[in-house]
XYZ file of C-alpha atoms in Angstrom:
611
model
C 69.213 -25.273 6.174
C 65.681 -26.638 7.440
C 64.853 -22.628 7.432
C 66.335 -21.915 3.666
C 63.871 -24.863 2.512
C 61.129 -23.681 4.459
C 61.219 -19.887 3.173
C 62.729 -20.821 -0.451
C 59.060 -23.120 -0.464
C 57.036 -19.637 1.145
C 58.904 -17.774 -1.709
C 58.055 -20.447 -4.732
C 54.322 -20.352 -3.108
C 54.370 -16.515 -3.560
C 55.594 -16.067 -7.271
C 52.856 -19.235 -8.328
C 50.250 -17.164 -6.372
C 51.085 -13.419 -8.511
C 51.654 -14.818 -11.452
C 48.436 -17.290 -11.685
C 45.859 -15.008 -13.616
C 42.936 -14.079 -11.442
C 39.261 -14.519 -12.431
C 37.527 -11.329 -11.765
C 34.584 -11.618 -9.294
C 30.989 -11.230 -10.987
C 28.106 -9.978 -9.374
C 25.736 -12.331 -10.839
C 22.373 -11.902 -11.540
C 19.896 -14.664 -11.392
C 16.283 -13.702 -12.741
C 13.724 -14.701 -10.100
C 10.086 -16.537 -10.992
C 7.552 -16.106 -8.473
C 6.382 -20.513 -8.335
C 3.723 -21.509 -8.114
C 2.695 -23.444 -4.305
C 1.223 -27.028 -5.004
C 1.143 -29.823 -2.777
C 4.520 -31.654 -4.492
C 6.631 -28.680 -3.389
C 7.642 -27.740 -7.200
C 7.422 -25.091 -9.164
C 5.052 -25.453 -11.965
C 6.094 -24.719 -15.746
C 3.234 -24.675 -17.290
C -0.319 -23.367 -17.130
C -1.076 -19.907 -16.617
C 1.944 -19.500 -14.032
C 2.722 -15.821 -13.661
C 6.031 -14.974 -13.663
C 7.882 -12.594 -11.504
C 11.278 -11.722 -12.414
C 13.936 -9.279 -11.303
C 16.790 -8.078 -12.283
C 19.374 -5.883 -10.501
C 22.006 -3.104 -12.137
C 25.768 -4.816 -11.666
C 27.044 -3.029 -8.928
C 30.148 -1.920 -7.587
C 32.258 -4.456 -5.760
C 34.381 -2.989 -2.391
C 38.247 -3.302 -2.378
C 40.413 -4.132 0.964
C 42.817 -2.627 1.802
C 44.561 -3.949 5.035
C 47.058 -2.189 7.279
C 48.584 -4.443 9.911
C 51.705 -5.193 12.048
C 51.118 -9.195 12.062
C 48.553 -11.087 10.742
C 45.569 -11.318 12.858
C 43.469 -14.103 13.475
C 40.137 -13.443 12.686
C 37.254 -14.912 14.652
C 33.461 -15.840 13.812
C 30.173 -14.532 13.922
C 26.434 -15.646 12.941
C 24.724 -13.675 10.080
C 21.585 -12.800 11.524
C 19.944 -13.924 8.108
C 22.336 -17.229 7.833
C 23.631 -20.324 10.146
C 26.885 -20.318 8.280
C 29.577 -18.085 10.338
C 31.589 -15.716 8.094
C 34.994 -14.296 9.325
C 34.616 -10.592 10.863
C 37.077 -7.746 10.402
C 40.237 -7.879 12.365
C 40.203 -4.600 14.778
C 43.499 -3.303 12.400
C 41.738 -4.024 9.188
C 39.951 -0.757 7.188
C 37.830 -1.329 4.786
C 36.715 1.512 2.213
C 34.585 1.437 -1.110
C 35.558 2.042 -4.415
C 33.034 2.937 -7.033
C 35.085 1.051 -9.901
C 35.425 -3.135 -9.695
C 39.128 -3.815 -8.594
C 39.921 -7.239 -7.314
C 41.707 -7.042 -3.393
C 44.805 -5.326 -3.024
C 47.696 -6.285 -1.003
C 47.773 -3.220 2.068
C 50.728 -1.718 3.367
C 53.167 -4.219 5.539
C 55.603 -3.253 7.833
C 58.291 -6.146 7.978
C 59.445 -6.985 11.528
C 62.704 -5.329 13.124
C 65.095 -8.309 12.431
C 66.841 -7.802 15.925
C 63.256 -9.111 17.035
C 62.968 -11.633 14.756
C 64.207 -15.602 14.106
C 64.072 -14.892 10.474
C 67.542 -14.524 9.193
C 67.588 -10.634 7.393
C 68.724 -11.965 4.256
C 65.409 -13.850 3.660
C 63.136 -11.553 5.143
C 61.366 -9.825 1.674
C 60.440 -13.638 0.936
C 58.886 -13.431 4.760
C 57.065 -10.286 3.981
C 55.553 -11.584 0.477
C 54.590 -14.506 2.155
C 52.810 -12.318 4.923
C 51.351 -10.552 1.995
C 50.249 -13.603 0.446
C 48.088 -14.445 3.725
C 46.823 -11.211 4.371
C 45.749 -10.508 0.774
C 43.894 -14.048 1.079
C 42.856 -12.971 4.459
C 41.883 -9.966 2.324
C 39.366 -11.705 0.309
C 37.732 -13.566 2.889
C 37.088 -10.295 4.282
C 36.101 -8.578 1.498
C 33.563 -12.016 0.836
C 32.188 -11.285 4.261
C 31.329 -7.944 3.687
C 29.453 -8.303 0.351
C 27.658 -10.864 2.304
C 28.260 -13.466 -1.143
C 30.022 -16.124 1.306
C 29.157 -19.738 1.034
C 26.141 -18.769 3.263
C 25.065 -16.321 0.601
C 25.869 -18.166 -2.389
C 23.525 -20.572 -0.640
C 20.343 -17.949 -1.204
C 20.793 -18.073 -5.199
C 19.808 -21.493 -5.155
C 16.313 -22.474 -5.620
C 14.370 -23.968 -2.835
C 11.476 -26.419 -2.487
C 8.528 -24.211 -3.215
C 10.243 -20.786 -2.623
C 11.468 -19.495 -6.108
C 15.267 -17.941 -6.276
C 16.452 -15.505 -4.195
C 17.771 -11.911 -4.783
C 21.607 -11.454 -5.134
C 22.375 -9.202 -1.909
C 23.644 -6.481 -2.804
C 27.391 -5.750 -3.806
C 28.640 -2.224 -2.412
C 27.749 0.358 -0.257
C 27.513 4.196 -0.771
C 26.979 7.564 1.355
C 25.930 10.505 0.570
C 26.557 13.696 2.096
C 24.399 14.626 4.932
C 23.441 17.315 3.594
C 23.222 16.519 0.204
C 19.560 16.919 -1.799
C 18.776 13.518 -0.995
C 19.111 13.771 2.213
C 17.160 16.589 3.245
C 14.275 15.309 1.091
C 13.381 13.000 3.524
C 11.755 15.726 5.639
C 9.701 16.489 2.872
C 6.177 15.582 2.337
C 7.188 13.374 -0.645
C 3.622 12.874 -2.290
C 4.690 16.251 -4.027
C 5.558 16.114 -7.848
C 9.198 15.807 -8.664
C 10.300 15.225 -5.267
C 13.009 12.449 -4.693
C 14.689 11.573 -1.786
C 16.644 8.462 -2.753
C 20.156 7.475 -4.817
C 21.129 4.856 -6.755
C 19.327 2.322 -4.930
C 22.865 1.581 -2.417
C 22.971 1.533 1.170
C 25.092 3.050 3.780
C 26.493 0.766 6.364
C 23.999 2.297 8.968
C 20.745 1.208 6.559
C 22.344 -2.339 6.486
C 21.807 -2.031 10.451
C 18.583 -3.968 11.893
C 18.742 -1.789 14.880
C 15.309 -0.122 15.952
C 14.605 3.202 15.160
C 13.542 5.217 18.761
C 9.976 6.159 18.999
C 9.714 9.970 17.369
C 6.109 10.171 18.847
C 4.312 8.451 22.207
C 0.940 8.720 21.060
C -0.831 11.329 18.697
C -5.024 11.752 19.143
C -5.155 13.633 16.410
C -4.499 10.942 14.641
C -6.701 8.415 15.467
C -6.363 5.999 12.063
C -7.142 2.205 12.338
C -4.542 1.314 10.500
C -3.634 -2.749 8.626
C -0.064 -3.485 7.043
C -0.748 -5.792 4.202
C 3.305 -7.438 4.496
C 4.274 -9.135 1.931
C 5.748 -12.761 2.864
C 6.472 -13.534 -0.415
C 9.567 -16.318 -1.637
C 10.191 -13.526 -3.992
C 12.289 -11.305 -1.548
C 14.097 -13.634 0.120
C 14.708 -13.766 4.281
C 17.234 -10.874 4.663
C 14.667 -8.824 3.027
C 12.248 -9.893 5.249
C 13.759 -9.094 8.112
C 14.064 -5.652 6.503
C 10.215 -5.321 6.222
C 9.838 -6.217 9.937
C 12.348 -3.762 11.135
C 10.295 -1.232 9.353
C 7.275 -1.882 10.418
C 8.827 -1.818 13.959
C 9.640 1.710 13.200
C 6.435 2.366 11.676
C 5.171 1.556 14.994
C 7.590 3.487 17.021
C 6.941 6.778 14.560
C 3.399 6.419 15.567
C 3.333 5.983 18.594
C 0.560 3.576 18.748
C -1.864 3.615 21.666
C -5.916 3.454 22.336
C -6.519 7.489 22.155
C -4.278 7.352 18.730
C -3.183 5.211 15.691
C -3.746 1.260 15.893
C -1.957 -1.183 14.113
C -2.702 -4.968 12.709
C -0.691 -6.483 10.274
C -1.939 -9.565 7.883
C 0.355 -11.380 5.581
C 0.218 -12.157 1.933
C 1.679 -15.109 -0.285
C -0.252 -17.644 -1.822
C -2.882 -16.628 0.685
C -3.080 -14.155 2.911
C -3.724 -14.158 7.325
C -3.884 -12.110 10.039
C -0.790 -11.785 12.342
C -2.567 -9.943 14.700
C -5.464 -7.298 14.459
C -6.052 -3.529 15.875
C -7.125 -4.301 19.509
C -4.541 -7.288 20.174
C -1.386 -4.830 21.116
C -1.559 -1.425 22.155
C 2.193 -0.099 22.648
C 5.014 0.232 20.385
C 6.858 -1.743 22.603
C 4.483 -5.092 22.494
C 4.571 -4.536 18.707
C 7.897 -5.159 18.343
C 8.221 -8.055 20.305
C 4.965 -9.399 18.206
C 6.435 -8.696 14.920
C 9.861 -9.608 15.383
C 8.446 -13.431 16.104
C 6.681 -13.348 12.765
C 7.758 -16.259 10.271
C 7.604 -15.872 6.775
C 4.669 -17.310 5.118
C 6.206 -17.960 1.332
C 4.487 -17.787 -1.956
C 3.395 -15.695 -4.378
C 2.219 -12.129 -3.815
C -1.170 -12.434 -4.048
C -1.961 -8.661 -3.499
C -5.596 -8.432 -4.507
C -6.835 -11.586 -3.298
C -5.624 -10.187 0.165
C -6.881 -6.553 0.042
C -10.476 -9.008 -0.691
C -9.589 -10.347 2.602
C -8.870 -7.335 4.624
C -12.290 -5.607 3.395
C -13.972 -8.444 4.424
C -12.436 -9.638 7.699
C -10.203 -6.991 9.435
C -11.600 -3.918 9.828
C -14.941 -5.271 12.495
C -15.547 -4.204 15.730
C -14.306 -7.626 17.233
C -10.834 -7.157 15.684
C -10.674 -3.917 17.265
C -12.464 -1.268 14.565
C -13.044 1.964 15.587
C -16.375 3.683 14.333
C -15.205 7.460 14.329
C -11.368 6.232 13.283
C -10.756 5.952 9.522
C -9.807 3.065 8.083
C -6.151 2.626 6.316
C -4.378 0.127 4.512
C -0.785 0.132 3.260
C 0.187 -2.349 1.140
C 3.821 -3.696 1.161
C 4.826 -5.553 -2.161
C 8.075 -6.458 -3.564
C 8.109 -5.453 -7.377
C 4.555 -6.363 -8.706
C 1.413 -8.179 -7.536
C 1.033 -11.643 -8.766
C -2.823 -11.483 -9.072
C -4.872 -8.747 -10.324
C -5.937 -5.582 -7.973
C -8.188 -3.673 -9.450
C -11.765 -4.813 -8.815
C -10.446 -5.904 -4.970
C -9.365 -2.389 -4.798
C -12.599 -0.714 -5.739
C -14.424 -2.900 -3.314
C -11.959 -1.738 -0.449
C -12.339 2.108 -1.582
C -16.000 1.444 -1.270
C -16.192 0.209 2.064
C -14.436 3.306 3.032
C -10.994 2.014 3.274
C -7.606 4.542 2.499
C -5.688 2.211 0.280
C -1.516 3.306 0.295
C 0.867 1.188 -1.547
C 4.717 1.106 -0.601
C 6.318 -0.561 -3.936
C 9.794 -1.628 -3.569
C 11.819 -2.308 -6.434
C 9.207 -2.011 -9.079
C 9.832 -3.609 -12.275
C 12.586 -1.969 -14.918
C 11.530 -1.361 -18.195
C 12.771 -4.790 -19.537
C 10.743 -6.682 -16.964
C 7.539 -5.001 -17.194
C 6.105 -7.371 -19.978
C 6.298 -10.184 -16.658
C 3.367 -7.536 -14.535
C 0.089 -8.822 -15.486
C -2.088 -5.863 -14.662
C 0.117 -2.220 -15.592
C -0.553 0.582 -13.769
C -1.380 -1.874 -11.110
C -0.862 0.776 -8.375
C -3.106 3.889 -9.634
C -5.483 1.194 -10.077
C -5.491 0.178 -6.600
C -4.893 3.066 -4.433
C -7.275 6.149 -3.020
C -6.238 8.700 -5.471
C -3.940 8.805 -8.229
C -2.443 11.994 -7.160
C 0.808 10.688 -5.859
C -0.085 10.783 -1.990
C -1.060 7.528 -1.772
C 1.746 5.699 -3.459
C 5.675 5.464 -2.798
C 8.139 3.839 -5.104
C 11.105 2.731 -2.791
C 14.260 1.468 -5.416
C 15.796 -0.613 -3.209
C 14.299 -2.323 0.407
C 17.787 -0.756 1.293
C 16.104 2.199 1.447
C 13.234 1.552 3.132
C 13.721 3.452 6.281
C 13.621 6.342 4.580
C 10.678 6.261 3.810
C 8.935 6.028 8.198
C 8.443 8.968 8.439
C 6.732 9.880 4.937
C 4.553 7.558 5.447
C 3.014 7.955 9.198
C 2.902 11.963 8.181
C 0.527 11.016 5.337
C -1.458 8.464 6.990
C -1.970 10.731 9.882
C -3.117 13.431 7.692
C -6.593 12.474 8.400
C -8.328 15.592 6.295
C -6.977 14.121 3.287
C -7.898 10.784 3.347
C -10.599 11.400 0.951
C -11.767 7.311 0.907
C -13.414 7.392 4.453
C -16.747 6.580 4.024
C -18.746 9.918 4.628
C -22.101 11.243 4.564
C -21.097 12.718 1.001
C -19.342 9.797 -0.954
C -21.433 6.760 0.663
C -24.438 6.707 -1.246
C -26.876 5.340 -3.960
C -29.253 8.528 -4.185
C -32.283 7.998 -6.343
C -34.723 10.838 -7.534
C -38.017 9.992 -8.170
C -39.598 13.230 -9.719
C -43.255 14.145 -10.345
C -44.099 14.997 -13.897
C -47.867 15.336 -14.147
C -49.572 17.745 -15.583
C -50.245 20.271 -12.304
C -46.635 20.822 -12.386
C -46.549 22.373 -15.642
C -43.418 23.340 -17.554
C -41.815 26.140 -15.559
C -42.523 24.260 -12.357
C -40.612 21.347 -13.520
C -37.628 23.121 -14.380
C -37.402 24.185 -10.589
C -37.759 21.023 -9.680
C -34.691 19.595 -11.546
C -32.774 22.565 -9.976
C -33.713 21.610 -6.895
C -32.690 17.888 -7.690
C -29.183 19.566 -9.330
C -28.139 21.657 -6.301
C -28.448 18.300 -3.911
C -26.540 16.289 -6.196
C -23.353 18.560 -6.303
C -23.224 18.740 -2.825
C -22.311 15.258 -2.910
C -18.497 13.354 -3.672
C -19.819 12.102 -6.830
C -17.442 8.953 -8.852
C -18.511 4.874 -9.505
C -16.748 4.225 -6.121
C -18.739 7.375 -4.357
C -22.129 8.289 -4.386
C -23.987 7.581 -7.649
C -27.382 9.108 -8.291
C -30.160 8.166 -10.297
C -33.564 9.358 -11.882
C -36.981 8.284 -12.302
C -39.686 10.694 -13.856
C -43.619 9.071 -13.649
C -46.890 10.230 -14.690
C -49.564 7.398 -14.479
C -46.645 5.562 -16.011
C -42.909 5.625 -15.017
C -39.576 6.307 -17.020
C -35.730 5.870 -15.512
C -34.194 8.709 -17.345
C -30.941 7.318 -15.699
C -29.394 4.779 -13.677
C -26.837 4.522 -11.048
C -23.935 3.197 -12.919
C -24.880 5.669 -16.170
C -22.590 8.339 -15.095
C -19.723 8.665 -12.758
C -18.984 11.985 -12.422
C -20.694 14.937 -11.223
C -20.163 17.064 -14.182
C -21.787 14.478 -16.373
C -24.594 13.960 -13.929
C -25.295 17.650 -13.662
C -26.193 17.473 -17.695
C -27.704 14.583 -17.308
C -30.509 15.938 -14.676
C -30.825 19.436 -16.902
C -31.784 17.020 -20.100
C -34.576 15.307 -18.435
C -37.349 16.284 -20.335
C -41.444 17.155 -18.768
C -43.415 14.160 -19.525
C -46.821 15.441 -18.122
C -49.860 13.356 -17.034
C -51.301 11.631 -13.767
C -50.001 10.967 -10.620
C -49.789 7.697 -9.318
C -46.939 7.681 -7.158
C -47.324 4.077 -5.063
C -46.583 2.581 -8.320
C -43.206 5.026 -9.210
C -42.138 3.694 -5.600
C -42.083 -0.097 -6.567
C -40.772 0.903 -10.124
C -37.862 2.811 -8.306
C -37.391 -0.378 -5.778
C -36.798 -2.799 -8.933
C -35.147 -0.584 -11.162
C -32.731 1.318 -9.419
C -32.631 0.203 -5.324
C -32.223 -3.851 -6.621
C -29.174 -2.655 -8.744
C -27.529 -0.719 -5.666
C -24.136 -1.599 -3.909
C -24.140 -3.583 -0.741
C -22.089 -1.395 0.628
C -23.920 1.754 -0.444
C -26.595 3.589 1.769
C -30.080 3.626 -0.591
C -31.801 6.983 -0.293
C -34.545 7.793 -1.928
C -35.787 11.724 -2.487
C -39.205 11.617 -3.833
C -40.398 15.720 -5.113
C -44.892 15.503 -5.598
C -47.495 18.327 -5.849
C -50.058 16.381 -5.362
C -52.296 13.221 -4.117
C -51.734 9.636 -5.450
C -54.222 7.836 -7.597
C -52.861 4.559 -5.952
C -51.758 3.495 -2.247
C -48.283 5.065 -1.426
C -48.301 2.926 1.786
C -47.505 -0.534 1.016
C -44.916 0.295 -1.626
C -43.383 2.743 0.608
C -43.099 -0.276 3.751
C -41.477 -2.806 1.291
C -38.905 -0.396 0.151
C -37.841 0.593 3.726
C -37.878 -3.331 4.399
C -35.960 -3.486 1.591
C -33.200 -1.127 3.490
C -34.405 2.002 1.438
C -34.090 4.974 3.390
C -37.037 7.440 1.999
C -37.112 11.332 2.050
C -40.706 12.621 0.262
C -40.757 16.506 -0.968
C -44.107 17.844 -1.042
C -45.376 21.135 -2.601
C -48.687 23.160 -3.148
C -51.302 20.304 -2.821
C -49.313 17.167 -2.092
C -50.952 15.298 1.097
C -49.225 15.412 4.238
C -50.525 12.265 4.885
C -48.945 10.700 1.945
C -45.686 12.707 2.222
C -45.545 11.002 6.213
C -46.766 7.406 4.600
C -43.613 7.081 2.177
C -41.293 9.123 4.460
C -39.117 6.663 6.733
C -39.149 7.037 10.244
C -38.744 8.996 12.282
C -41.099 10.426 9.403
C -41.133 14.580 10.887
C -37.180 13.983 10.071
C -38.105 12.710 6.321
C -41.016 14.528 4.885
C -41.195 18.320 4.185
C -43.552 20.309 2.828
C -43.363 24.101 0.865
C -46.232 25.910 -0.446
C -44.585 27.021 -3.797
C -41.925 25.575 -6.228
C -40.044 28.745 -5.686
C -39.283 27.727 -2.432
C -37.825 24.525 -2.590
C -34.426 25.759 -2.573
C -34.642 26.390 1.209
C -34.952 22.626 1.718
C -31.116 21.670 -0.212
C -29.128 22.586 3.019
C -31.516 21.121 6.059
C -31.972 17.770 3.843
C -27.695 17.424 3.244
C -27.923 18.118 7.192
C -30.193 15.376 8.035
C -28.990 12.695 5.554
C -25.387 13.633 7.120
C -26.485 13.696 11.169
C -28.390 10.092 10.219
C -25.130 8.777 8.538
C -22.940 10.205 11.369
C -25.325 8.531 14.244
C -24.525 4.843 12.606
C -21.681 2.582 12.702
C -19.078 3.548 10.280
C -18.592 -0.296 9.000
């Protein structure tokens, strides 16, 4: 009797359970504001606060389905990203995908051979639908685990003190083929036009796992890149997404191979403000990476992207932190969805030092969220070239191993990293160009061929070299300054309109007139070479104006022809002055000087540190 009661309750339990109507599970997504960090812990909500929102596509939610003999217990395991255990998958328990939302089916059950069994046979469906009823709730909890939404999860949506809300994880998992389209795009150089190798932004079950890549490469000379991760610590992305970043730069760092005779690698992190974790010289093995970055915290914040590439081009790259004067100098940029400052003028500043800006974007803002980014096209303003090989769009951080071994080919391509500070794209060049009258009208025309064929030898752009022009006579005239034109086509007509002027020669005063109105206005960063072209002597001293502009850091170059004094040419030429001074008889022949002056203002450049 005790047993009718017992299984007539199980049976009662079993037609409430089917017949209560059940809620269908929503993905929800919360839209995320990047707060603001002040000292009371709270996000402001008002000001100028920039706002960083994101939004994710609903996405498909798993179904269970269970085959078992009994029910199994299930036992408990830490989320690496949570303290709150969730229940694992019990060894008989398969779960599959479904691309459509379906809430947890009840598997297959197998009722027990009654001649095995206490149950009497006449009540044994109601013992199987109440097995069904525990394994289909069993069935849940399982299916909860997986999409990683548990309470632990459900915990992340909620907002923190001073961190902003987290991202939803995601809800389902997909594979593709292996060798599907996607797939084999990853051994492609991606930086090509209308190459993509991801999906819809899902994950397998093996890019879910945190497990290190093995080292493809133990060390590559050729290429020798000193190389800084800018990572983004950001509230924005949450910890789980954190951890992603580190595993990838771990693999980063495995792909490279990093050692002295190759690639180094320093990483400094962003939020509010940004730091160094460590910089090129402090580990020199994959293997001492790892351990390094896997201890890293997460910082928190905003995503203060250009206010940390300001930092890098001023701190990082030195010779105490490990800088390498023949090595170029690379940055890659990791940001989740958009910066929360403004890039652009940080970037140029970077570019002009020399340094190979790359930006890895992951998750970049849809098309109803980009009215949140404050500065649009925030990555062609920022990176080397806007040609695509300096810039990967990642859809989901997912994903983001996919992307290794992209990236170390590109940043170990070493001939294209056109931002290296060269001989050719490093300098403020001004011309200062005789026009009196013993040049004469013919004559002068030479002379701004000769000035033309140097310029085009040179990487010519307002982050590159910029030239200049001065023309004097007794008096002086800048025909153009270094920020009038940034490219060389436009420079080219520039120096072919420069019109004769004719008259004296009093060159000592075209020197100080050069130093104030072209060297004062050059770049910090920029080498100043001056390439003075005379015929003949000065009126005035050349000498003292010619010492204050190489105090000044100016480095000089004098052209002489037909009468111009040797004398002079040495006076104004800068040390070792045989190097900087040459001297032809005719105009005609000043062509023959275009390739052995390029060759001396490179061997000069070449012979100094790089930084």
């Amino acid at each position: 009797m005790e047993n009718f009661i017992l299984f007539q309750t199980a049976f009662l339990n079993v037609f409430h359970f089917a017949s209560e109507p059940k809620k269908p599970e929503q993905d929800l997504k919360v839209p995320k504001s990047a707060a603001t960090s002040d000292t009371s812990g709270k996000a402001s909500e008002q000001g100028d606060t920039v706002h960083k929102v994101y939004q994710t596509s609903p996405e498909p939610m798993p179904t269970t389905q269970m085959a078992a003999t009994t029910p199994t217990p299930t036992t408990t395991t830490t989320d690496p990203f949570s303290t709150t255990p969730k229940p694992t998958t019990p060894a008989t328990t398969r779960i599959t995908t479904d691309s459509a939302v379906a809430k947890p089916r009840p598997g297959l059950h197998r009722v027990r051979d009654t001649g095995s069994s206490s149950v009497h046979p006449a009540y044994s469906s109601v013992a199987a639908a109440a097995s069904r009823q525990v394994q289909t709730s069993q069935g849940r909890g399982l299916n909860t685990g997986f999409r990683a939404t548990s309470t632990s999860a459900s915990n992340r949506n909620i907002l923190r003190p001073n961190a902003g809300i987290q991202r939803q994880e995601p809800v389902a998992t997909f594979r593709r083929p292996a060798g599907s389209p996607a797939h084999l795009a990853v051994e492609t150089d991606l930086w090509k036009p209308g190459l993509s190798f991801f999906d819809t932004g899902f994950a397998s079950k093996e890019e879910l796992n945190l497990k290190p890549l093995e080292a493809t490469s133990q060390g590559n000379p050729s290429c020798k890149v000193d190389l800084s991760f800018l990572m983004d610590g950001s509230w924005s992305i949450g910890k789980r997404r954190f951890q992603l970043q580190k595993q990838f730069l771990i693999n980063v760092a495995h792909a490279l191979g990093i050692n002295n005779a190759g690639p180094l690698m320093g990483i400094v992190q962003y939020g509010d403000d940004p730091s160094t974790e460590f910089n090129l010289k402090t580990y020199t093995s994959p293997k001492d990476l790892r351990n390094a970055i896997e201890k890293i915290p997460q910082k928190g914040g905003l995503s203060n992207v250009g206010k940390a590439l300001s930092f890098v081009n001023k701190n990082f790259f030195s010779d105490a932190n490990g800088n390498r004067g023949g090595a170029p100098n690379v940055v890659v940029v990791m940001v989740d969805g958009w910066p929360t400052d403004r890039v652009e003028e940080a970037s140029r500043l970077a570019r002009e030092s020399g340094i190979n800006i790359f930006f890895v974007t992951i998750e970049a803002a849809a098309q109803n969220e980009k009215q949140n980014v404050i500065e649009p096209n925030f990555v062609d303003k920022a990176v080397c070239r806007t040609n695509g090989f300096y810039s990967i769009m990642v859809p989901s951080w997912f994903s983001l191993h996919k992307v290794v071994q992209p990236l170390v080919k590109r940043v170990c391509d070493i001939d294209r990293l056109v931002c290296s500070k060269t001989c050719l794209n490093s300098a403020d060049i001004g011309f200062v160009i005789d026009g009196s009258s013993s040049v004469g009208t013919g004559n002068f025309r030479t002379v701004l061929q000769f000035v033309a064929n140097i310029s085009k030898e040179f990487e010519i752009s307002d982050t590159d070299t910029r030239i200049g022009a001065i023309q004097y006579t007794y008096e002086q005239r800048l025909e153009f300054s270094f920020d009038k034109y940034s490219t060389k086509q436009d420079v080219l007509s520039a120096i072919k309109r420069i019109n004769y002027w004719s008259g004296g020669t009093s060159t000592g005063a075209a020197i100080s007139y050069a130093s104030e109105q072209l060297f004062t206005k050059s770049k910090p960063n920029k080498r100043k070479i001056m390439i003075l072209i005379t015929d003949g002597r000065s009126y005035d001293d050349v000498r003292m104006p010619a010492l204050t502009a190489h105090q000044n850091g100016v480095i000089a170059y004098s052209i002489g022809v037909a009468w111009a004094a040797e004398d002079e040419l040495e006076a104004i030429a800068t040390d070792p002055d045989k190097e900087h001074s040459f001297f032809v008889d005719e105009f005609d022949n000043l062509y023959q000087f275009v390739n052995p002056l390029i060759q001396n203002i490179c061997t000069e450049f070449n012979s100094q540190p790089r930084n």
